[in-house]
Tab-separated table of C-alpha atoms and ligand atoms in Angstrom:
chain	number	residue	atom	x	y	z
A	21	ALA	CA	-41.366	-277.416	314.323
A	22	THR	CA	-38.467	-277.036	316.451
A	23	THR	CA	-35.554	-278.283	314.371
A	24	LEU	CA	-34.247	-277.584	310.821
A	25	GLY	CA	-35.056	-280.731	309.659
A	26	ALA	CA	-38.202	-281.409	311.013
A	27	ALA	CA	-39.109	-277.758	309.871
A	28	ALA	CA	-38.012	-278.286	306.473
A	29	ALA	CA	-40.073	-281.652	306.535
A	30	GLN	CA	-43.365	-280.239	306.937
A	31	SER	CA	-42.890	-278.933	302.947
A	32	GLY	CA	-41.318	-282.043	302.393
A	33	ARG	CA	-37.631	-281.313	301.845
A	34	TYR	CA	-34.547	-282.087	303.658
A	35	TYR	CA	-32.155	-279.689	306.090
A	36	GLY	CA	-28.546	-281.044	305.714
A	37	THR	CA	-25.521	-280.048	306.436
A	38	ALA	CA	-21.513	-280.559	305.264
A	39	VAL	CA	-19.810	-282.938	307.888
A	40	ALA	CA	-16.474	-284.060	308.154
A	41	ALA	CA	-15.540	-287.471	309.359
A	42	GLY	CA	-12.376	-286.704	311.886
A	43	LYS	CA	-15.320	-284.854	313.869
A	44	LEU	CA	-17.533	-287.927	314.347
A	45	GLY	CA	-15.936	-287.837	317.763
A	46	ASP	CA	-16.996	-284.647	319.391
A	47	SER	CA	-20.078	-285.323	321.410
A	48	THR	CA	-21.380	-281.518	320.598
A	49	TYR	CA	-20.669	-282.047	317.157
A	50	VAL	CA	-22.449	-285.275	316.644
A	51	ASN	CA	-25.294	-284.126	319.055
A	52	ILE	CA	-26.604	-281.353	316.823
A	53	LEU	CA	-25.613	-283.278	313.729
A	54	ASN	CA	-28.384	-285.857	315.022
A	55	THR	CA	-30.912	-283.346	316.350
A	56	GLU	CA	-30.942	-280.793	313.940
A	57	PHE	CA	-30.223	-282.136	309.998
A	58	ASN	CA	-31.715	-284.927	308.131
A	59	MET	CA	-28.983	-285.036	305.142
A	60	VAL	CA	-25.551	-285.113	304.889
A	61	THR	CA	-22.855	-284.402	302.990
A	62	ALA	CA	-19.477	-285.282	303.187
A	63	GLU	CA	-17.040	-282.033	303.228
A	64	ASN	CA	-14.396	-283.987	301.619
A	65	GLU	CA	-14.410	-287.691	302.022
A	66	MET	CA	-15.880	-288.611	299.047
A	67	LYS	CA	-13.893	-285.902	296.403
A	68	TRP	CA	-11.135	-287.904	294.056
A	69	ASP	CA	-8.069	-287.218	296.000
A	70	ALA	CA	-9.450	-288.695	299.569
A	71	THR	CA	-10.999	-291.686	297.401
A	72	GLU	CA	-8.269	-292.424	294.448
A	73	PRO	CA	-5.180	-291.593	296.420
A	74	ASN	CA	-3.164	-293.817	293.646
A	75	ARG	CA	-4.771	-294.754	290.771
A	76	GLY	CA	-7.277	-298.030	290.802
A	77	GLN	CA	-6.503	-297.882	294.174
A	78	PHE	CA	-10.070	-296.642	295.835
A	79	THR	CA	-10.273	-295.875	299.651
A	80	TYR	CA	-13.685	-294.958	301.287
A	81	SER	CA	-13.011	-295.430	304.903
A	82	SER	CA	-13.879	-291.918	305.527
A	83	GLY	CA	-16.315	-291.542	303.541
A	84	ASP	CA	-18.087	-294.782	304.245
A	85	ARG	CA	-18.087	-293.539	308.435
A	86	ILE	CA	-19.803	-290.972	307.126
A	87	LEU	CA	-22.495	-292.419	305.263
A	88	ASN	CA	-22.999	-295.333	308.185
A	89	GLN	CA	-23.571	-292.782	310.837
A	90	ALA	CA	-25.403	-290.540	308.644
A	91	VAL	CA	-27.750	-293.843	307.447
A	92	SER	CA	-27.904	-295.136	310.832
A	93	ASN	CA	-29.351	-292.190	312.044
A	94	GLY	CA	-32.458	-291.796	309.915
A	95	LYS	CA	-30.437	-289.164	307.513
A	96	ARG	CA	-29.957	-289.392	303.599
A	97	VAL	CA	-26.888	-288.577	301.539
A	98	ARG	CA	-25.440	-285.982	298.992
A	99	GLY	CA	-22.411	-287.951	297.103
A	100	HIS	CA	-19.604	-285.119	296.626
A	101	ALA	CA	-18.062	-284.815	293.928
A	102	LEU	CA	-17.227	-287.271	291.773
A	103	LEU	CA	-14.984	-284.826	289.673
A	104	TRP	CA	-13.770	-281.375	290.272
A	105	HIS	CA	-10.733	-279.680	289.146
A	106	GLN	CA	-9.411	-279.090	292.835
A	107	GLN	CA	-8.849	-282.148	295.059
A	108	GLU	CA	-7.856	-283.745	292.275
A	109	PRO	CA	-4.740	-286.327	293.215
A	110	GLY	CA	-1.412	-285.832	292.259
A	111	TRP	CA	-0.992	-288.784	289.615
A	112	ALA	CA	-4.446	-287.013	287.525
A	113	GLN	CA	-3.104	-283.455	287.943
A	114	ARG	CA	-0.345	-284.804	285.833
A	115	MET	CA	-2.422	-286.088	283.514
A	116	GLU	CA	-4.303	-284.735	280.244
A	117	GLY	CA	-5.555	-286.556	276.934
A	118	SER	CA	-7.726	-289.893	276.732
A	119	ASP	CA	-5.580	-291.193	279.202
A	120	LEU	CA	-6.670	-288.699	281.788
A	121	ARG	CA	-10.300	-289.248	279.869
A	122	GLN	CA	-10.392	-292.499	280.568
A	123	ALA	CA	-9.235	-292.547	284.266
A	124	MET	CA	-11.476	-289.824	285.151
A	125	LEU	CA	-14.512	-291.995	283.761
A	126	ASN	CA	-13.311	-295.077	285.602
A	127	HIS	CA	-13.212	-293.014	288.828
A	128	VAL	CA	-16.902	-291.917	288.603
A	129	THR	CA	-17.963	-295.265	287.666
A	130	GLN	CA	-16.148	-297.219	290.271
A	131	VAL	CA	-17.110	-294.478	293.092
A	132	ALA	CA	-21.095	-294.551	292.090
A	133	THR	CA	-20.730	-298.183	291.860
A	134	HIS	CA	-18.908	-298.728	295.938
A	135	TYR	CA	-22.041	-296.512	296.801
A	136	ARG	CA	-24.529	-297.587	294.313
A	137	GLY	CA	-28.387	-297.412	295.786
A	138	LYS	CA	-27.083	-295.155	299.219
A	139	ILE	CA	-26.862	-291.925	297.508
A	140	TYR	CA	-29.535	-289.740	297.465
A	141	ALA	CA	-28.271	-287.425	294.820
A	142	TRP	CA	-24.308	-287.302	293.224
A	143	ASP	CA	-22.486	-283.767	292.784
A	144	VAL	CA	-21.200	-285.754	288.907
A	145	VAL	CA	-19.365	-282.995	288.186
A	146	ASN	CA	-18.259	-279.525	290.682
A	147	GLU	CA	-17.584	-275.927	289.581
A	148	ALA	CA	-17.326	-276.504	285.481
A	149	PHE	CA	-17.657	-273.601	284.520
A	150	ALA	CA	-15.523	-270.144	284.293
A	151	ASP	CA	-15.927	-267.197	286.656
A	152	GLY	CA	-16.643	-263.688	285.234
A	153	GLY	CA	-18.845	-262.519	281.915
A	154	SER	CA	-17.801	-265.608	279.334
A	155	GLY	CA	-20.592	-267.624	280.170
A	156	GLY	CA	-18.548	-270.667	279.203
A	157	ARG	CA	-16.733	-273.624	280.403
A	158	ARG	CA	-13.004	-272.872	282.993
A	159	ASP	CA	-9.741	-273.996	281.862
A	160	SER	CA	-9.040	-277.377	283.741
A	161	ASN	CA	-7.348	-280.542	282.540
A	162	LEU	CA	-10.391	-282.110	282.507
A	163	GLN	CA	-11.849	-279.640	280.265
A	164	ARG	CA	-8.990	-280.142	277.909
A	165	THR	CA	-10.229	-283.995	277.205
A	166	GLY	CA	-13.036	-282.521	274.844
A	167	ASN	CA	-16.009	-280.183	276.117
A	168	ASP	CA	-18.502	-283.446	276.167
A	169	TRP	CA	-16.185	-284.648	279.059
A	170	ILE	CA	-19.550	-283.353	281.554
A	171	GLU	CA	-21.950	-285.235	279.916
A	172	ALA	CA	-19.555	-288.611	279.460
A	173	ALA	CA	-19.389	-287.812	283.126
A	174	PHE	CA	-23.407	-288.269	283.379
A	175	ARG	CA	-23.902	-290.768	281.285
A	176	ALA	CA	-20.970	-292.902	283.342
A	177	ALA	CA	-22.992	-291.742	286.542
A	178	ARG	CA	-26.289	-293.190	285.627
A	179	ALA	CA	-24.971	-296.680	284.035
A	180	ALA	CA	-23.522	-297.232	287.734
A	181	ASP	CA	-25.872	-295.954	289.725
A	182	PRO	CA	-29.668	-295.513	288.464
A	183	ALA	CA	-31.503	-294.448	291.460
A	184	ALA	CA	-28.997	-291.886	292.173
A	185	LYS	CA	-30.086	-288.078	291.200
A	186	LEU	CA	-27.646	-286.681	289.070
A	187	CYS	CA	-26.777	-283.007	290.003
A	188	TYR	CA	-24.220	-280.195	288.210
A	189	ASN	CA	-23.043	-278.231	291.466
A	190	ASP	CA	-20.925	-274.966	291.667
A	191	TYR	CA	-20.592	-271.356	292.819
A	192	ASN	CA	-21.550	-267.961	291.943
A	193	THR	CA	-24.533	-268.973	290.047
A	194	ASP	CA	-27.288	-268.481	292.780
A	195	GLY	CA	-28.212	-265.359	290.591
A	196	ILE	CA	-29.143	-264.682	286.969
A	197	ASN	CA	-25.917	-263.616	285.575
A	198	ALA	CA	-23.842	-264.960	282.946
A	199	LYS	CA	-22.044	-267.666	284.772
A	200	SER	CA	-25.145	-269.410	285.739
A	201	THR	CA	-27.048	-268.710	282.223
A	202	GLY	CA	-23.714	-270.848	280.907
A	203	VAL	CA	-24.837	-273.288	282.964
A	204	TYR	CA	-28.022	-272.825	282.292
A	205	ASN	CA	-27.303	-273.455	278.682
A	206	MET	CA	-25.956	-276.623	279.575
A	207	VAL	CA	-28.811	-278.859	281.245
A	208	ARG	CA	-31.074	-277.012	278.354
A	209	ASP	CA	-29.180	-278.713	276.074
A	210	PHE	CA	-28.613	-281.687	278.738
A	211	LYS	CA	-32.594	-281.817	278.325
A	212	SER	CA	-32.673	-281.901	274.921
A	213	ARG	CA	-30.752	-284.756	273.937
A	214	GLY	CA	-31.515	-287.129	276.693
A	215	VAL	CA	-27.708	-286.530	278.646
A	216	PRO	CA	-29.282	-287.951	282.344
A	217	ILE	CA	-29.163	-285.022	284.567
A	218	ASP	CA	-31.292	-284.337	287.626
A	219	CYS	CA	-30.726	-281.760	289.290
A	220	VAL	CA	-28.460	-278.543	289.310
A	221	GLY	CA	-27.249	-277.667	292.873
A	222	PHE	CA	-26.327	-274.067	293.880
A	223	GLN	CA	-23.569	-273.927	296.774
A	224	ALA	CA	-24.567	-270.147	297.910
A	225	HIS	CA	-21.446	-269.030	299.755
A	226	LEU	CA	-22.313	-265.972	300.292
A	227	THR	CA	-22.154	-262.409	302.150
A	228	ASN	CA	-24.387	-260.671	303.673
A	229	ASN	CA	-27.163	-260.845	301.148
A	230	ALA	CA	-29.336	-263.140	298.880
A	231	PRO	CA	-28.959	-262.552	294.914
A	232	SER	CA	-32.384	-260.766	295.058
A	233	ASP	CA	-32.970	-262.710	291.661
A	234	MET	CA	-32.182	-266.025	293.191
A	235	ARG	CA	-35.950	-267.396	293.465
A	236	ALA	CA	-36.314	-266.462	289.734
A	237	ASN	CA	-32.834	-268.417	288.811
A	238	LEU	CA	-33.946	-271.205	290.769
A	239	GLN	CA	-37.565	-271.180	289.038
A	240	ARG	CA	-35.802	-270.972	285.596
A	241	PHE	CA	-33.843	-274.112	286.242
A	242	ALA	CA	-36.399	-275.720	287.782
A	243	ASP	CA	-39.035	-275.124	284.492
A	244	LEU	CA	-36.086	-276.976	282.490
A	245	GLY	CA	-37.383	-280.280	284.113
A	246	VAL	CA	-34.422	-280.741	286.991
A	247	ASP	CA	-34.497	-280.155	290.988
A	248	VAL	CA	-32.462	-277.296	292.745
A	249	GLN	CA	-30.797	-277.861	295.749
A	250	ILE	CA	-28.710	-275.092	297.973
A	251	THR	CA	-25.677	-277.254	298.187
A	252	GLU	CA	-22.934	-275.668	300.535
A	253	LEU	CA	-24.780	-272.642	302.332
A	254	ASP	CA	-22.582	-270.331	304.543
A	255	ILE	CA	-23.158	-266.285	304.871
A	256	ALA	CA	-20.866	-263.968	305.952
A	257	GLY	CA	-21.612	-260.272	307.409
A	258	ALA	CA	-23.406	-258.276	309.572
A	259	ASN	CA	-26.739	-258.864	307.620
A	260	GLN	CA	-26.279	-262.902	308.055
A	261	ALA	CA	-29.845	-263.549	309.325
A	262	ASN	CA	-31.622	-261.784	307.227
A	263	ALA	CA	-29.913	-263.462	304.118
A	264	TYR	CA	-30.458	-266.580	305.585
A	265	ALA	CA	-34.174	-266.382	305.778
A	266	ALA	CA	-33.941	-264.674	302.265
A	267	VAL	CA	-32.140	-267.794	300.911
A	268	THR	CA	-34.665	-270.073	303.167
A	269	LYS	CA	-37.525	-268.394	301.470
A	270	ALA	CA	-36.465	-268.102	298.281
A	271	CYS	CA	-35.841	-272.015	298.193
A	272	LEU	CA	-39.572	-272.762	299.292
A	273	ALA	CA	-41.315	-270.611	296.959
A	274	VAL	CA	-39.429	-272.697	294.351
A	275	THR	CA	-41.442	-275.937	294.561
A	276	ARG	CA	-38.756	-278.268	292.849
A	277	CYS	CA	-36.153	-276.725	295.224
A	278	THR	CA	-36.128	-280.573	296.923
A	279	GLY	CA	-33.589	-279.124	300.174
A	280	ILE	CA	-30.823	-276.577	301.900
A	281	THR	CA	-27.275	-277.905	302.815
A	282	VAL	CA	-25.411	-275.486	305.197
A	283	TRP	CA	-21.805	-276.303	304.797
A	284	GLY	CA	-20.551	-276.868	308.352
A	285	ILE	CA	-22.384	-277.040	311.779
A	286	ARG	CA	-20.627	-274.569	313.798
A	287	ASP	CA	-18.553	-271.059	312.989
A	288	THR	CA	-15.354	-273.260	314.050
A	289	ASP	CA	-16.330	-275.976	311.686
A	290	SER	CA	-16.404	-273.532	308.580
A	291	TRP	CA	-13.721	-273.380	305.767
A	292	ARG	CA	-14.701	-269.847	306.198
A	293	ARG	CA	-14.372	-269.697	310.159
A	294	GLY	CA	-13.196	-266.426	310.343
A	295	GLU	CA	-15.976	-265.116	308.804
A	296	ASN	CA	-18.212	-266.458	311.308
A	297	PRO	CA	-20.675	-267.727	308.750
A	298	LEU	CA	-22.909	-270.645	309.556
A	299	LEU	CA	-25.650	-271.026	312.222
A	300	PHE	CA	-24.318	-272.205	315.774
A	301	THR	CA	-21.507	-270.696	317.221
A	302	GLY	CA	-18.327	-272.572	318.165
A	303	SER	CA	-19.389	-273.755	321.489
A	304	GLY	CA	-22.735	-274.921	319.619
A	305	ALA	CA	-25.112	-272.263	320.595
A	306	LYS	CA	-27.778	-271.161	318.160
A	307	LYS	CA	-27.515	-268.207	316.440
A	308	PRO	CA	-29.541	-265.178	315.389
A	309	ALA	CA	-29.282	-266.661	311.898
A	310	TYR	CA	-30.460	-270.361	312.937
A	311	ASN	CA	-33.741	-268.477	314.402
A	312	ALA	CA	-34.335	-266.570	311.081
A	313	VAL	CA	-34.248	-270.077	309.343
A	314	LEU	CA	-36.023	-272.233	311.351
A	315	ASP	CA	-38.873	-269.155	311.339
A	316	ALA	CA	-38.710	-268.969	307.632
A	317	LEU	CA	-39.459	-272.818	307.054
B	1	XIL	C1	-14.058	-276.709	300.909
B	1	XIL	C2	-13.435	-277.777	302.223
B	1	XIL	O1	-15.046	-277.218	303.339
B	1	XIL	C3	-12.521	-277.660	302.745
B	1	XIL	O2	-12.261	-277.913	303.903
B	1	XIL	C4	-11.499	-278.313	301.485
B	1	XIL	O3	-10.423	-277.617	302.418
B	1	XIL	C5	-11.635	-277.556	300.461
B	1	XIL	O4	-13.257	-277.560	299.761
B	1	XIL	N1	-16.977	-275.583	296.893
B	1	XIL	C6	-16.914	-277.002	296.815
B	1	XIL	C7	-16.498	-277.889	298.123
B	1	XIL	O5	-17.532	-277.781	296.280
B	1	XIL	O6	-16.413	-278.582	298.041
B	1	XIL	C8	-15.258	-276.910	299.418
B	1	XIL	O7	-14.902	-277.275	300.108
B	1	XIL	C9	-16.031	-275.189	299.331
B	1	XIL	C10	-15.960	-274.903	297.656
């Protein structure tokens, strides 16, 4: 195969990218998007601040543009993200307790209902675990509504869009460590109690290397009975091409690793643009990392 999407499809997987609605008029960008990728994630346009800027007032125009561009070009869409402690609208940042609980579950219900039947997988909850050695939840106004906020969100998402796979998504969980083990224990608990969860996303914002135990980490989650996906891949540093190959191989070695998404197209599109962490140069040329991925798929 000669494109990332076609190469990934050889093993039944997808290869995706984050897309920004504001770049859909850039012909170089759209040309690479349409040629190389068969899955799309809205980089910001489906987040809480974008979709519900005022309480109860929903705006889907930018998210819909991305979804419609993707679908009309034969791509699928990952929904990102229903609940996250960052990019909350100001009104939600100022809320707490049962009011916030009601508002956040309504948000999940409304957004998942708007996109019902059109989303391959939703990141229902993003980045709810703490960094460091605790293995516990991160403090946030969402967490302070009660430890069961995550399962309540998953149940609301399932009710609103029964066809979408429901994912938990986080960073620094790519290898086996205290944080990923905390997520692992939550997923195991959810599966044992019948809380609806179908997949775990590993952001994989990396520098120079993939964790040496990345495959083993993906496999232990898969063994719980969930799909796993690399959801926001970007890799800085001089060992970039090798590290991209290693992440690709880690996913391919795990049957339930269903696909990989890079977090942008050209280095200049990246939220880490100073680190040039993506597969295409600012002018749209394929980098050595691109060839390393294509060879590994
Ligand atoms: C980033 C976007 O790329 C930026 O444009 C935005 O300013 C901040 O968010 N983890 C996530 C993504 O789950 O939503 C973040 O995306 C990157 C870190």
